[in-house]
Amino acid sequence: MFDSKAHYVRNLFSNVPLEYDALLGLLTFGQDRRWRAFVVETASPDPDNLVLDVATGTGLLVADFARVVRGKGLVVGVDLTLSMLQTAKARLGTSGLGNKTAWVLARAENLPFRDGCFGSSSISLALRNVSDAEKTLREMARVTRSGGVVVSLDFARPPNRVFRLFYYDYLLGLFPLLGRMVSEAWAKTLSYLGRSILRSRTGDQIARLMEREGLVGARSIPLTMGVVCAVYGRKR
């Protein structure tokens, strides 16, 4: 069955992988590193276990996880965009982390793994990009072992109304402008990202989705004045 959103997102991001890491750091004023560190700490993966990162993009979070695994530990990055995975594999290979990582081309809503095979699973800055967030979290919970943590990190709408006005101007005005300075592909991508952030779920809404999928103790933690929320729950 044709999925128009998956098709659109795949085409959108297939044109921008080379500049993705640098622009993400620029647009978030370097806060993305702090956010990923929080995800790794929250997931607290067993260093000798399997770790899953869904919608991994260029593998930034995979790299952070790979630095804490050892022995038989392996971090698996999944994405539906081949060029993103190719960029991720090449970059982590040159950084000496290639032997701790594996890459799978697949959709977040249909993960090709058996039940309970990962010690933890994550999705970073991408839940609003999938076609079915509920099914994505269901699949992440399914492939995570009992006692493991499922983490979603995504952009959110800041609670402070004054800050939110400036933030929205930044998303809808400066985002596309910066994109046009790089390329037409990035102009389209950043325009989409700004609009998608304004439509994103709140952290509490994601926590309720997690609880619906059988994850217990789901909590939403705002970071950087609520620009993003880290939401996590534990598999029964």
Coordinates of C-alpha atoms in Angstrom, one line a residue:
M1 CA 0.0 0.0 0.0
F2 CA 1.4 3.4 -1.0
D3 CA 2.3 5.7 1.9
S4 CA 2.5 9.3 0.8
K5 CA 4.1 10.6 3.9
A6 CA 6.8 7.9 3.9
H7 CA 7.5 8.6 0.3
Y8 CA 7.7 12.4 0.9
V9 CA 10.0 12.1 3.9
R10 CA 12.3 9.6 2.1
N11 CA 12.6 11.9 -0.9
L12 CA 13.1 15.0 1.3
F13 CA 15.9 13.6 3.4
S14 CA 17.6 11.7 0.6
N15 CA 19.0 15.0 -0.8
V16 CA 20.5 16.4 2.4
P17 CA 22.6 13.8 4.3
L18 CA 26.1 15.3 3.7
E19 CA 25.3 18.6 5.5
Y20 CA 22.9 17.2 8.0
D21 CA 25.2 16.9 11.0
A22 CA 26.8 20.3 10.6
L23 CA 23.4 22.1 10.1
L24 CA 21.8 20.3 13.0
G25 CA 24.5 21.5 15.3
L26 CA 24.3 25.0 13.9
L27 CA 20.5 25.3 14.1
T28 CA 20.3 23.9 17.7
F29 CA 23.3 26.0 18.9
G30 CA 25.1 22.8 19.8
Q31 CA 22.4 21.6 22.1
D32 CA 21.8 18.4 20.1
R33 CA 24.9 16.9 21.7
R34 CA 23.5 17.5 25.1
W35 CA 20.1 16.0 24.1
R36 CA 21.7 12.8 22.7
A37 CA 23.8 12.4 25.8
F38 CA 20.6 12.6 27.8
V39 CA 19.1 9.8 25.7
V40 CA 22.1 7.6 26.1
E41 CA 22.1 8.1 29.9
T42 CA 18.4 7.5 30.1
A43 CA 18.5 4.3 28.0
S44 CA 21.5 3.1 30.2
P45 CA 22.2 0.3 27.7
D46 CA 24.0 -2.8 28.9
P47 CA 27.5 -2.4 27.3
D48 CA 27.4 -6.1 26.1
N49 CA 23.9 -6.0 24.7
L50 CA 22.1 -4.9 21.5
V51 CA 20.9 -1.3 21.1
L52 CA 18.4 -0.1 18.5
D53 CA 18.2 3.4 17.1
V54 CA 15.1 3.9 14.8
A55 CA 15.0 6.6 12.1
T56 CA 18.7 7.0 12.7
G57 CA 19.5 9.4 9.9
T58 CA 23.2 9.9 9.7
G59 CA 23.8 7.9 12.8
L60 CA 24.7 10.6 15.3
L61 CA 23.0 8.8 18.2
V62 CA 24.3 5.4 17.0
A63 CA 27.8 6.9 17.4
D64 CA 27.1 8.0 20.9
F65 CA 25.7 4.6 21.9
A66 CA 28.6 2.8 20.1
R67 CA 31.1 4.6 22.4
V68 CA 29.6 3.0 25.5
V69 CA 29.1 -0.6 24.2
R70 CA 31.9 -3.2 24.4
G71 CA 32.5 -6.9 24.0
K72 CA 29.5 -8.4 22.2
G73 CA 27.6 -5.1 22.3
L74 CA 26.3 -3.8 19.0
V75 CA 24.3 -0.7 18.0
V76 CA 21.8 -1.1 15.1
G77 CA 20.6 1.9 13.2
V78 CA 17.4 1.7 11.1
D79 CA 16.2 4.2 8.5
L80 CA 14.0 4.3 5.4
T81 CA 16.4 6.5 3.5
L82 CA 19.3 4.7 1.9
S83 CA 21.5 7.8 1.4
M84 CA 21.3 8.6 5.1
L85 CA 22.4 5.0 6.0
Q86 CA 25.3 5.2 3.5
T87 CA 26.5 8.4 5.0
A88 CA 26.2 7.0 8.5
K89 CA 28.1 3.8 7.7
A90 CA 30.9 5.7 6.0
R91 CA 31.3 8.3 8.8
L92 CA 31.3 5.8 11.6
G93 CA 33.6 3.5 9.6
T94 CA 36.2 6.2 9.4
S95 CA 35.8 7.1 13.1
G96 CA 36.7 3.5 14.2
L97 CA 33.2 2.6 15.4
G98 CA 32.3 0.5 12.4
N99 CA 32.8 -2.8 14.2
K100 CA 30.3 -1.8 16.8
T101 CA 27.5 -0.8 14.4
A102 CA 25.1 -2.3 11.9
W103 CA 22.7 -0.7 9.5
V104 CA 19.3 -1.8 8.3
L105 CA 17.1 -0.2 5.6
A106 CA 13.5 -0.5 7.0
R107 CA 10.5 1.5 8.1
A108 CA 10.0 2.4 11.8
E109 CA 6.5 0.9 11.6
N110 CA 7.7 -2.5 10.5
L111 CA 11.0 -3.4 12.2
P112 CA 12.5 -6.6 10.8
F113 CA 13.6 -8.0 14.2
R114 CA 12.4 -10.7 16.5
D115 CA 10.6 -9.9 19.8
G116 CA 12.7 -8.8 22.8
C117 CA 16.1 -8.9 21.1
F118 CA 17.3 -5.3 22.1
G119 CA 18.3 -4.1 25.5
S120 CA 17.0 -0.6 24.7
S121 CA 15.5 1.3 21.7
S122 CA 15.4 4.9 20.8
I123 CA 14.1 7.3 18.2
S124 CA 15.6 10.8 18.0
L125 CA 14.0 14.0 16.4
A126 CA 12.0 11.8 14.1
L127 CA 8.8 10.5 15.7
R128 CA 6.8 13.3 14.1
N129 CA 8.2 12.2 10.7
V130 CA 6.9 8.7 10.8
S131 CA 3.5 7.9 9.2
D132 CA 2.2 6.1 12.3
A133 CA 3.7 7.1 15.7
E134 CA 1.6 4.7 17.7
K135 CA 2.7 1.7 15.5
T136 CA 6.3 2.9 15.7
L137 CA 6.3 2.9 19.5
R138 CA 4.5 -0.5 19.4
E139 CA 7.2 -2.0 17.3
M140 CA 10.0 -0.4 19.4
A141 CA 8.4 -1.9 22.5
R142 CA 8.0 -5.3 20.8
V143 CA 11.6 -5.6 19.9
T144 CA 12.8 -4.4 23.3
R145 CA 13.4 -7.0 26.0
S146 CA 11.6 -7.1 29.4
G147 CA 13.1 -4.4 31.7
G148 CA 14.6 -2.5 28.7
V149 CA 13.9 1.2 28.1
V150 CA 12.2 2.8 25.1
V151 CA 13.2 6.5 24.5
S152 CA 11.8 9.1 22.2
L153 CA 13.5 12.5 21.8
D154 CA 11.7 15.0 19.7
F155 CA 11.1 18.7 19.2
A156 CA 8.2 20.2 21.2
R157 CA 6.4 23.5 21.7
P158 CA 8.0 25.4 24.6
P159 CA 5.6 26.1 27.5
N160 CA 6.8 29.7 28.0
R161 CA 4.5 31.9 25.8
V162 CA 7.0 34.8 25.4
F163 CA 9.9 32.4 24.4
R164 CA 7.5 30.5 22.2
L165 CA 6.8 33.7 20.1
F166 CA 10.5 34.1 19.3
Y167 CA 10.9 30.4 18.8
Y168 CA 8.1 30.2 16.3
D169 CA 9.6 33.2 14.4
Y170 CA 12.9 31.3 14.3
L171 CA 11.3 28.1 13.0
L172 CA 9.1 29.7 10.3
G173 CA 11.4 32.6 9.3
L174 CA 15.0 31.9 9.9
F175 CA 14.9 28.1 9.3
P176 CA 13.9 28.4 5.6
L177 CA 16.2 31.4 5.1
L178 CA 19.2 29.4 6.3
G179 CA 18.2 26.5 4.2
R180 CA 18.1 28.7 1.1
M181 CA 21.7 29.8 1.8
V182 CA 22.8 26.1 1.6
S183 CA 20.7 24.6 -1.2
E184 CA 17.2 24.3 -2.6
A185 CA 17.0 20.8 -1.0
W186 CA 17.8 22.3 2.4
A187 CA 15.3 25.1 1.9
K188 CA 12.5 22.6 1.4
T189 CA 13.7 20.4 4.3
L190 CA 13.9 23.2 6.9
S191 CA 10.6 24.6 5.8
Y192 CA 9.1 21.1 6.4
L193 CA 10.9 20.7 9.7
G194 CA 9.6 24.1 11.0
R195 CA 6.0 23.3 10.1
S196 CA 6.3 19.7 11.5
I197 CA 7.6 20.9 14.8
L198 CA 4.6 23.2 15.2
R199 CA 2.3 20.1 14.7
S200 CA 4.3 17.8 17.0
R201 CA 2.8 16.0 19.9
T202 CA 3.6 17.1 23.4
G203 CA 5.8 15.0 25.7
D204 CA 2.8 14.1 27.7
Q205 CA 0.9 12.9 24.6
I206 CA 3.9 10.7 23.7
A207 CA 4.1 9.3 27.2
R208 CA 0.4 8.3 27.0
L209 CA 1.1 6.5 23.7
M210 CA 3.9 4.6 25.3
E211 CA 1.7 3.6 28.2
R212 CA -0.9 2.4 25.7
E213 CA 1.7 0.2 24.2
G214 CA 2.5 -1.5 27.5
L215 CA 5.5 0.6 28.6
V216 CA 5.4 1.4 32.3
G217 CA 6.4 4.5 34.2
A218 CA 6.4 6.7 31.1
R219 CA 7.8 10.2 31.8
S220 CA 8.3 13.3 29.8
I221 CA 11.4 15.4 30.5
P222 CA 11.7 18.9 28.8
L223 CA 15.1 20.0 27.8
T224 CA 16.4 23.4 26.8
M225 CA 13.4 25.4 27.9
G226 CA 11.1 22.8 26.4
V227 CA 12.4 23.0 22.9
V228 CA 12.7 19.2 23.0
C229 CA 11.2 16.5 25.2
A230 CA 12.8 13.2 26.1
V231 CA 10.1 10.7 26.8
Y232 CA 10.8 7.2 28.1
G233 CA 9.1 4.1 29.4
R234 CA 10.2 0.7 30.5
K235 CA 9.1 -2.6 29.0
R236 CA 7.2 -4.9 31.4

